[in-house]
């Protein structure tokens, strides 16, 4: 039988240990059917031949932790991302507000939390631009918001408002007056709840825009790591109406401590609705927990106090006992636990909860995920492999950028600062590793993360030799974490993540073989094409496809 598509004219990097590279690949009915000479022999008069033009064909990438709906909606707000100063952000807000006089709530996200000293942003700076409408801007990590006085007023925040559970209202020096900086979801929640929810149509459009960006980066599967109840319908609509989606996804329903026993009752019905609506494209088999916050804002849970704040261990969003009970409950319902844990205290509590679920519910292949795992106590490193935990890391964070040098390192000191993002150590311990971007927190392109995992350097090549160079990994390990590692996380390692006959034709065409590309150029390697089960979802080339036998 003749193939539908044959790829030739470059390197086929299979991701398999037995035949790591080949020179051709054939696809029929959305599945890989042959490699090498057998693939070339499968050409027929109706076979589309794709010339790799000296580039490389690889397993498509996954993203093990991302927020597509949230990120897509963020593209429509005030463009504060990549601004380089507080003054610049204020002027952008001023201009955007003038251009949108009928927009009641002015929102934006993605600005850098180090632009103000100690990450303390003042409401009065925004008041100077917009005094009469509420302004809410979220930092790139989404754990902090900078708001103006009108937003504080509408949320009811005054000098007499105590810090809420699971959050912090920063105060002006020498007084109890709210400064304008809110940290963690306990403090953000009352403000965010006042912002009008985008329409279903707008959310579907935002998701489609996000999905197109991922397809252009070579991604064919994502773990949506923050699904509110209404997001399930957004995914279903986008997947089942034209033009559909260019990727697959698993949805993780977010579970917060307040009222979790009541909310969890709906998860099974939502899972069944999602999977019956878009079989083969959407699953909903995961529940997301926030064990703690983030180090840069002093809210990640630490085993020992913060260096710059000796009375604080950060914020644990759950008590250890209740987190263990909740994880055990969702595990018993057949869901996979996916836990945000940043500090070594948060990581330990997450591991303890997974261990409790295993002890209570019995051994099985459950593949729980701990996302981020920025700081791991040495005593806990081997527990990832022992408990079968997938460590989902964001390799783009493993560099000495201003977030690291201006906020993170001063908060935790040199000893703890020297054991962050232990990618190589986790691999050496036998732990399963997957990569993700956490977009819109940071850039969604896997090649940028892969470059950082290999070099541990900033885009400017700093420092020479890499930051914590013992934690660098080689290009094959980095590619695997962004492909087969994500497939394993998804329980789909027999379906995608490598290029073997019988597996789905989820493919990415790069302009050059990444194994032959200098590390400094990896981040800028063009993605020329992406295929989802043999269907092209991205094409950055001048059309190269021909029909066999034509000249």
Coordinates of C-alpha atoms in Angstrom, one line a residue:
X1 CA 0.0 0.0 0.0
X2 CA 1.3 3.4 -0.9
X3 CA 1.9 6.0 1.8
X4 CA 0.0 9.2 2.2
X5 CA 3.1 11.2 3.0
X6 CA 6.8 10.5 2.7
X7 CA 9.4 12.7 4.4
X8 CA 12.9 12.7 2.9
X9 CA 15.9 14.9 2.2
X10 CA 17.1 15.3 5.8
X11 CA 17.6 13.6 9.1
X12 CA 14.8 11.7 10.8
X13 CA 15.6 11.8 14.5
X14 CA 13.5 9.0 15.9
X15 CA 14.0 9.4 19.6
X16 CA 14.5 5.6 19.8
X17 CA 17.6 4.1 21.2
X18 CA 17.9 1.2 18.7
X19 CA 17.7 3.4 15.5
X20 CA 18.3 7.0 16.7
X21 CA 18.4 8.5 13.2
X22 CA 17.2 7.5 9.7
X23 CA 16.8 9.3 6.3
X24 CA 13.1 8.9 5.5
X25 CA 9.7 8.3 7.1
X26 CA 6.3 7.3 5.7
X27 CA 2.9 8.1 7.1
X28 CA -0.4 6.4 6.2
X29 CA -3.8 7.0 7.9
X30 CA -2.2 9.3 10.4
X31 CA 0.3 6.6 11.6
X32 CA 4.0 6.1 10.9
X33 CA 4.3 3.1 8.6
X34 CA 7.9 2.8 7.6
X35 CA 11.4 4.3 8.0
X36 CA 14.4 4.5 5.7
X37 CA 14.4 2.5 2.5
X38 CA 11.0 1.0 3.2
X39 CA 9.6 4.5 3.5
X40 CA 11.0 5.6 0.2
X41 CA 9.6 2.4 -1.4
X42 CA 6.1 3.3 -0.2
X43 CA 5.9 6.3 -2.5
X44 CA 3.1 6.1 -5.0
X45 CA 1.4 8.4 -7.5
X46 CA -0.7 10.1 -4.8
X47 CA 1.9 10.2 -2.1
X48 CA 2.8 13.7 -0.9
X49 CA 6.5 14.0 -0.6
X50 CA 7.8 16.5 1.9
X51 CA 11.4 17.6 1.3
X52 CA 13.1 18.2 4.6
X53 CA 15.6 20.4 2.8
X54 CA 18.5 19.3 4.9
X55 CA 16.6 19.8 8.1
X56 CA 15.4 17.3 10.7
X57 CA 12.1 15.5 11.4
X58 CA 11.5 14.8 15.1
X59 CA 8.7 13.6 17.4
X60 CA 6.5 16.6 18.0
X61 CA 6.9 18.4 21.4
X62 CA 4.5 18.3 24.3
X63 CA 4.1 20.8 27.1
X64 CA 3.5 19.3 30.5
X65 CA 2.3 22.4 32.2
X66 CA 0.6 25.4 30.5
X67 CA -2.4 27.7 30.7
X68 CA -3.8 28.1 27.1
X69 CA -7.2 29.8 27.9
X70 CA -5.6 32.2 30.5
X71 CA -2.7 33.0 28.2
X72 CA -4.9 33.5 25.2
X73 CA -7.1 36.0 27.1
X74 CA -4.0 37.8 28.4
X75 CA -3.0 38.7 24.8
X76 CA -6.0 41.0 24.6
X77 CA -5.2 43.2 27.7
X78 CA -2.8 46.0 28.3
X79 CA 0.5 44.9 26.6
X80 CA 2.7 45.1 29.7
X81 CA 4.9 42.1 29.0
X82 CA 8.6 42.8 28.2
X83 CA 8.3 46.4 29.5
X84 CA 11.6 47.5 31.1
X85 CA 10.5 49.9 33.8
X86 CA 7.6 51.0 36.1
X87 CA 7.4 54.3 34.2
X88 CA 7.0 52.5 30.9
X89 CA 4.2 50.3 32.2
X90 CA 2.4 53.3 33.6
X91 CA 2.6 55.1 30.3
X92 CA 1.3 52.0 28.4
X93 CA -1.6 51.7 30.9
X94 CA -2.4 55.4 30.4
X95 CA -2.4 55.1 26.6
X96 CA -4.4 51.8 26.6
X97 CA -7.0 53.4 28.9
X98 CA -7.4 56.4 26.7
X99 CA -7.9 54.1 23.6
X100 CA -10.6 52.0 25.5
X101 CA -12.7 54.6 27.4
X102 CA -15.6 52.2 27.7
X103 CA -13.7 49.4 29.3
X104 CA -14.5 49.4 33.0
X105 CA -11.7 47.1 34.3
X106 CA -8.2 47.6 32.8
X107 CA -6.2 44.4 33.0
X108 CA -2.9 43.1 31.8
X109 CA -0.4 40.4 32.7
X110 CA 3.2 39.3 32.2
X111 CA 5.3 42.1 33.6
X112 CA 8.5 41.4 35.5
X113 CA 8.2 41.5 39.3
X114 CA 11.8 42.8 39.8
X115 CA 11.0 46.2 38.2
X116 CA 10.1 47.7 41.6
X117 CA 12.5 47.4 44.6
X118 CA 11.8 44.1 46.5
X119 CA 8.8 43.6 44.2
X120 CA 6.8 46.3 46.0
X121 CA 4.5 48.1 43.5
X122 CA 2.6 51.2 44.6
X123 CA -1.1 51.8 43.7
X124 CA -0.3 55.6 43.4
X125 CA 1.9 55.0 40.4
X126 CA -1.1 53.6 38.5
X127 CA -3.4 56.2 40.0
X128 CA -1.4 58.9 38.2
X129 CA -2.4 57.2 34.9
X130 CA -5.9 56.0 35.7
X131 CA -7.5 57.3 38.9
X132 CA -11.2 56.6 38.2
X133 CA -11.3 53.0 36.9
X134 CA -9.8 49.9 38.5
X135 CA -6.5 48.6 37.1
X136 CA -5.2 45.1 37.8
X137 CA -1.9 44.0 36.4
X138 CA -0.5 40.5 37.1
X139 CA 3.2 39.7 37.2
X140 CA 4.7 37.1 34.8
X141 CA 4.3 34.4 37.5
X142 CA 0.6 35.2 38.1
X143 CA 1.1 35.0 41.8
X144 CA 1.3 38.8 42.4
X145 CA -0.9 41.6 41.2
X146 CA -0.2 45.3 41.1
X147 CA -3.5 47.3 41.5
X148 CA -4.5 50.9 41.7
X149 CA -6.5 52.5 44.5
X150 CA -9.8 52.1 42.8
X151 CA -9.3 48.4 42.5
X152 CA -8.4 48.3 46.2
X153 CA -11.5 50.3 47.0
X154 CA -13.9 48.0 45.1
X155 CA -12.4 44.9 46.7
X156 CA -13.0 46.5 50.1
X157 CA -9.3 46.5 51.1
X158 CA -8.5 49.0 53.8
X159 CA -6.0 49.5 56.6
X160 CA -8.3 47.4 58.7
X161 CA -8.4 44.4 56.3
X162 CA -6.4 41.5 57.7
X163 CA -4.3 39.4 55.4
X164 CA -6.6 36.6 54.0
X165 CA -5.8 32.9 54.3
X166 CA -3.4 32.0 51.5
X167 CA -2.5 35.5 50.6
X168 CA -0.8 38.7 51.6
X169 CA -1.7 42.4 51.2
X170 CA 1.5 44.4 51.2
X171 CA 1.3 47.6 53.4
X172 CA 2.9 51.0 53.1
X173 CA 6.0 51.5 55.2
X174 CA 5.1 52.6 58.6
X175 CA 1.3 52.1 58.2
X176 CA -1.4 49.5 57.7
X177 CA -2.6 51.1 54.4
X178 CA -2.6 48.6 51.5
X179 CA 0.3 49.5 49.2
X180 CA -1.1 48.2 45.9
X181 CA 0.7 44.8 45.7
X182 CA -1.3 41.6 46.4
X183 CA 0.4 38.3 46.7
X184 CA -1.0 34.8 46.2
X185 CA -4.6 33.8 45.4
X186 CA -6.1 34.4 48.8
X187 CA -5.4 38.1 48.3
X188 CA -5.9 38.2 44.5
X189 CA -9.2 36.3 44.6
X190 CA -11.5 39.1 45.9
X191 CA -10.2 41.5 43.2
X192 CA -10.2 39.0 40.3
X193 CA -13.7 37.9 41.2
X194 CA -14.9 41.5 40.4
X195 CA -13.5 41.5 36.9
X196 CA -16.2 40.6 34.3
X197 CA -15.7 37.2 32.9
X198 CA -14.9 37.1 29.2
X199 CA -17.7 35.7 27.0
X200 CA -17.7 32.0 26.0
X201 CA -17.0 33.2 22.4
X202 CA -14.1 35.3 23.5
X203 CA -12.6 32.4 25.5
X204 CA -12.9 30.0 22.5
X205 CA -11.2 32.6 20.3
X206 CA -8.4 33.0 22.9
X207 CA -7.9 29.3 23.2
X208 CA -7.7 28.9 19.4
X209 CA -5.1 31.7 19.2
X210 CA -3.0 30.0 22.0
X211 CA -3.3 26.6 20.2
X212 CA -2.1 28.1 16.9
X213 CA 1.0 29.5 18.7
X214 CA 1.8 26.2 20.2
X215 CA 1.4 24.4 16.8
X216 CA 3.8 27.0 15.3
X217 CA 6.3 26.0 18.0
X218 CA 6.0 22.3 17.2
X219 CA 3.7 21.3 20.0
X220 CA 0.9 18.7 19.5
X221 CA -0.1 18.0 23.2
X222 CA -0.5 20.2 26.2
X223 CA -1.5 19.7 29.9
X224 CA -3.8 22.5 30.7
X225 CA -2.8 22.9 34.3
X226 CA -5.6 25.3 35.5
X227 CA -9.1 24.4 34.4
X228 CA -12.0 26.2 36.0
X229 CA -15.4 24.6 35.6
X230 CA -16.4 26.7 32.6
X231 CA -13.1 26.1 30.8
X232 CA -14.2 22.5 30.0
X233 CA -17.0 23.9 27.7
X234 CA -14.5 26.2 26.1
X235 CA -12.2 23.3 25.2
X236 CA -15.2 21.2 24.0
X237 CA -16.4 24.0 21.7
X238 CA -13.0 24.7 20.3
X239 CA -12.4 21.0 19.6
X240 CA -15.8 20.1 18.1
X241 CA -16.5 23.2 15.9
X242 CA -14.7 24.4 12.8
X243 CA -11.8 24.8 12.4
X244 CA -11.1 22.6 15.3
X245 CA -7.8 22.4 17.3
X246 CA -4.3 21.8 16.1
X247 CA -3.3 19.9 19.2
X248 CA -4.5 17.4 21.9
X249 CA -4.9 18.3 25.5
X250 CA -5.5 16.9 29.0
X251 CA -7.4 19.1 31.3
X252 CA -6.5 19.5 35.0
X253 CA -9.4 20.7 37.2
X254 CA -8.1 23.1 39.8
X255 CA -8.9 22.2 43.4
X256 CA -8.5 24.8 46.2
X257 CA -8.8 24.1 49.9
X258 CA -12.0 26.0 50.5
X259 CA -15.0 23.7 50.0
X260 CA -12.9 21.1 48.1
X261 CA -15.1 18.1 49.2
X262 CA -18.2 19.6 47.6
X263 CA -16.4 20.7 44.4
X264 CA -14.8 17.4 43.8
X265 CA -18.2 15.8 43.3
X266 CA -18.5 17.5 39.9
X267 CA -15.1 16.4 38.5
X268 CA -16.1 12.9 37.5
X269 CA -19.1 14.2 35.5
X270 CA -17.0 16.9 33.9
X271 CA -14.4 14.3 32.9
X272 CA -17.0 12.1 31.3
X273 CA -18.5 15.1 29.4
X274 CA -15.1 16.2 28.0
X275 CA -14.0 12.8 26.9
X276 CA -17.3 11.8 25.3
X277 CA -17.4 15.1 23.4
X278 CA -14.0 15.0 21.8
X279 CA -12.6 11.4 22.0
X280 CA -9.1 11.1 20.9
X281 CA -8.5 14.8 21.2
X282 CA -9.4 15.8 24.8
X283 CA -9.0 14.0 28.1
X284 CA -9.7 15.3 31.6
X285 CA -7.9 13.0 33.9
X286 CA -6.0 15.3 36.2
X287 CA -6.7 17.5 39.3
X288 CA -4.4 20.4 40.0
X289 CA -3.3 21.5 43.5
X290 CA -1.3 24.5 44.6
X291 CA 1.0 23.3 47.5
X292 CA 2.6 26.8 47.9
X293 CA 3.5 30.0 46.1
X294 CA 6.7 31.3 44.5
X295 CA 10.1 32.2 46.0
X296 CA 10.4 35.6 44.3
X297 CA 7.4 36.9 46.3
X298 CA 8.3 35.1 49.5
X299 CA 5.3 32.8 49.3
X300 CA 6.8 29.5 48.4
X301 CA 6.8 27.1 51.4
X302 CA 10.3 26.6 52.8
X303 CA 11.6 24.1 55.4
X304 CA 13.8 26.8 56.9
X305 CA 12.9 30.6 57.1
X306 CA 13.6 33.0 54.3
X307 CA 17.1 34.6 54.5
X308 CA 15.7 38.1 54.1
X309 CA 12.6 37.5 56.3
X310 CA 13.6 35.2 59.2
X311 CA 10.1 35.1 60.7
X312 CA 8.6 33.6 57.4
X313 CA 8.5 30.1 55.9
X314 CA 6.3 31.3 53.1
X315 CA 2.7 30.3 52.5
X316 CA 1.4 26.7 52.5
X317 CA -1.9 26.7 50.7
X318 CA -3.0 23.5 52.3
X319 CA -2.3 21.9 55.7
X320 CA -0.3 18.7 55.2
X321 CA -3.1 16.6 56.5
X322 CA -5.8 18.1 54.3
X323 CA -3.6 18.0 51.2
X324 CA -2.9 14.3 51.8
X325 CA -6.7 13.7 52.2
X326 CA -7.6 15.6 49.1
X327 CA -4.9 13.9 46.9
X328 CA -6.0 10.5 48.3
X329 CA -9.6 11.3 47.4
X330 CA -8.9 12.3 43.8
X331 CA -6.5 9.4 43.4
X332 CA -9.3 7.0 44.5
X333 CA -11.5 8.5 41.8
X334 CA -8.9 7.6 39.1
X335 CA -7.6 11.2 38.6
X336 CA -3.9 12.0 38.3
X337 CA -2.7 14.5 40.9
X338 CA -0.7 17.4 39.5
X339 CA 0.8 19.5 42.2
X340 CA 2.4 23.0 41.9
X341 CA 5.3 22.9 44.5
X342 CA 8.1 25.4 44.4
X343 CA 9.8 25.5 47.8
X344 CA 11.5 22.6 49.5
X345 CA 8.7 22.7 52.1
X346 CA 6.0 22.6 49.4
X347 CA 7.8 19.8 47.5
X348 CA 8.0 17.7 50.7
X349 CA 4.3 18.2 51.5
X350 CA 3.4 17.2 47.9
X351 CA 5.6 14.1 48.1
X352 CA 4.0 13.2 51.5
X353 CA 0.5 13.6 50.0
X354 CA 1.4 11.3 47.1
X355 CA 2.9 8.8 49.5
X356 CA -0.3 8.9 51.6
X357 CA -2.5 8.2 48.5
X358 CA -0.3 5.3 47.5
X359 CA -0.4 3.8 51.0
X360 CA -4.2 4.2 51.3
X361 CA -5.3 3.3 47.7
X362 CA -2.7 0.6 46.9
X363 CA 0.1 0.3 44.3
X364 CA -0.7 1.1 40.7
X365 CA 0.7 3.0 37.7
X366 CA -0.6 6.5 38.8
X367 CA 2.1 8.9 37.5
X368 CA 1.4 11.8 39.7
X369 CA 3.1 15.1 38.7
X370 CA 5.0 17.6 40.8
X371 CA 5.4 20.7 38.7
X372 CA 8.2 23.2 39.0
X373 CA 10.1 21.6 41.9
X374 CA 12.4 24.6 42.1
X375 CA 14.0 23.7 45.4
X376 CA 14.2 20.1 46.6
X377 CA 15.7 19.1 50.0
X378 CA 18.5 16.6 49.5
X379 CA 16.6 14.1 51.6
X380 CA 13.6 14.2 49.2
X381 CA 15.4 13.9 45.8
X382 CA 15.2 10.1 45.6
X383 CA 11.6 10.1 46.6
X384 CA 10.5 11.2 43.1
X385 CA 11.7 7.9 41.6
X386 CA 10.6 5.8 44.6
X387 CA 7.0 7.2 44.4
X388 CA 6.8 7.2 40.6
X389 CA 6.4 10.9 40.5
X390 CA 6.9 12.7 37.2
X391 CA 9.0 15.9 37.8
X392 CA 7.6 18.5 35.4
X393 CA 10.2 21.3 35.2
X394 CA 10.3 24.5 33.3
X395 CA 13.9 24.6 31.9
X396 CA 13.7 28.2 30.8
X397 CA 13.7 29.2 34.4
X398 CA 17.2 27.6 35.0
X399 CA 19.2 30.7 34.3
X400 CA 20.6 33.7 36.3
X401 CA 18.1 36.2 34.9
X402 CA 17.0 39.3 37.0
X403 CA 14.2 37.3 38.6
X404 CA 16.9 35.0 40.0
X405 CA 19.5 37.5 40.8
X406 CA 17.4 40.4 42.1
X407 CA 14.6 38.6 44.0
X408 CA 15.1 34.8 44.3
X409 CA 18.8 34.5 45.5
X410 CA 18.5 37.3 48.1
X411 CA 15.5 35.6 49.6
X412 CA 17.0 32.1 50.0
X413 CA 20.8 32.7 50.2
X414 CA 23.7 30.9 48.5
X415 CA 23.3 27.4 49.9
X416 CA 19.7 26.9 48.9
X417 CA 20.3 29.1 45.8
X418 CA 22.9 26.6 44.7
X419 CA 20.5 23.6 44.5
X420 CA 17.7 25.0 42.3
X421 CA 16.2 23.3 39.2
X422 CA 18.1 20.0 39.7
X423 CA 17.4 18.7 36.3
X424 CA 20.5 16.5 35.9
X425 CA 20.3 15.2 39.5
X426 CA 16.7 14.2 39.1
X427 CA 17.5 12.3 35.9
X428 CA 20.5 10.6 37.6
X429 CA 18.2 9.5 40.5
X430 CA 16.0 7.6 38.1
X431 CA 13.1 10.0 38.2
X432 CA 10.8 10.5 35.2
X433 CA 11.2 14.0 33.7
X434 CA 8.9 16.0 31.5
X435 CA 9.3 19.7 30.4
X436 CA 6.8 22.5 30.2
X437 CA 6.7 26.2 29.7
X438 CA 4.0 27.4 32.2
X439 CA 3.0 29.9 29.5
X440 CA 2.0 32.7 29.8
X441 CA 4.4 32.8 32.7
X442 CA 7.3 32.4 30.3
X443 CA 7.8 31.8 26.6
X444 CA 6.0 28.8 25.1
X445 CA 8.6 27.7 22.5
X446 CA 10.2 24.4 23.5
X447 CA 13.4 25.2 21.7
X448 CA 14.0 28.1 24.0
X449 CA 13.7 25.8 27.1
X450 CA 15.8 23.1 25.5
X451 CA 18.6 25.7 24.8
X452 CA 18.5 26.7 28.5
X453 CA 18.5 23.1 29.7
X454 CA 21.6 22.4 27.7
X455 CA 23.5 25.6 28.5
X456 CA 22.1 26.9 31.8
X457 CA 22.8 30.4 30.4
X458 CA 20.9 33.6 29.7
X459 CA 20.2 34.4 26.1
X460 CA 23.3 36.6 26.2
X461 CA 25.5 33.5 27.1
X462 CA 25.9 34.4 30.8
X463 CA 27.6 32.9 32.7
X464 CA 30.4 31.3 30.8
X465 CA 30.1 27.6 31.4
X466 CA 26.6 27.8 32.7
X467 CA 24.8 28.5 36.0
X468 CA 25.1 25.5 38.3
X469 CA 26.8 23.7 35.3
X470 CA 26.5 20.3 37.0
X471 CA 22.8 20.5 36.3
X472 CA 23.2 20.9 32.5
X473 CA 21.8 18.0 30.4
X474 CA 22.7 17.0 26.8
X475 CA 20.5 17.7 23.8
X476 CA 19.1 14.2 23.6
X477 CA 17.9 14.3 27.2
X478 CA 16.4 17.7 26.7
X479 CA 14.5 16.7 23.5
X480 CA 13.3 13.6 25.2
X481 CA 11.9 15.5 28.2
X482 CA 9.9 17.7 25.8
X483 CA 8.6 14.8 23.8
X484 CA 8.7 11.2 25.2
X485 CA 8.7 12.7 28.7
X486 CA 5.4 14.5 28.1
X487 CA 4.0 11.4 26.4
X488 CA 4.8 9.4 29.5
X489 CA 3.1 12.0 31.7
X490 CA 0.0 11.7 29.4
X491 CA 0.0 7.9 29.7
X492 CA 0.5 7.9 25.9
X493 CA 4.1 6.8 25.4
X494 CA 2.9 4.0 23.1
X495 CA 1.2 6.5 20.9
X496 CA 3.6 9.4 20.5
X497 CA 6.9 10.8 21.6
X498 CA 9.0 8.7 19.3
X499 CA 9.0 7.9 15.6
X500 CA 8.4 4.2 15.3
X501 CA 6.1 2.3 12.9
X502 CA 2.6 2.1 14.4
X503 CA 2.9 5.3 16.4
X504 CA 0.9 8.4 15.6
X505 CA 2.5 10.8 13.1
X506 CA 2.9 13.7 15.5
X507 CA 5.9 15.4 13.9
X508 CA 7.9 18.5 13.9
X509 CA 10.2 19.7 11.0
X510 CA 13.1 21.8 12.1
X511 CA 15.4 23.8 9.8
X512 CA 18.4 21.9 11.1
X513 CA 19.3 18.9 13.3
X514 CA 19.3 20.2 16.9
X515 CA 22.1 17.7 17.7
X516 CA 24.2 19.4 15.1
X517 CA 23.3 23.0 16.1
X518 CA 25.5 25.1 18.4
X519 CA 23.8 25.5 21.8
X520 CA 23.6 29.3 21.4
X521 CA 21.6 28.9 18.2
X522 CA 19.1 26.3 19.5
X523 CA 16.6 28.8 20.7
X524 CA 16.3 30.4 17.3
X525 CA 16.1 27.2 15.2
X526 CA 13.1 27.7 12.9
X527 CA 10.2 25.4 13.1
X528 CA 9.2 24.7 9.5
X529 CA 6.2 22.4 10.0
X530 CA 4.1 20.5 12.5
X531 CA 1.8 17.5 12.0
X532 CA -0.9 16.1 14.2
X533 CA -1.6 12.5 13.3
X534 CA -0.4 13.3 9.8
X535 CA -2.4 16.4 9.4
X536 CA -0.3 19.5 8.9
X537 CA -1.1 22.1 11.5
X538 CA 1.8 24.6 10.8
X539 CA 3.6 25.4 7.6
X540 CA 6.4 28.0 7.7
X541 CA 7.9 27.0 4.3
X542 CA 7.4 28.0 0.8
X543 CA 5.3 25.0 -0.3
X544 CA 7.7 22.1 -0.9
X545 CA 5.2 19.3 -1.1
X546 CA 5.0 17.5 -4.5
X547 CA 3.3 14.5 -5.8
X548 CA 5.6 11.6 -6.5
X549 CA 6.3 11.2 -10.2
X550 CA 5.9 14.9 -10.9
X551 CA 8.7 17.3 -11.8

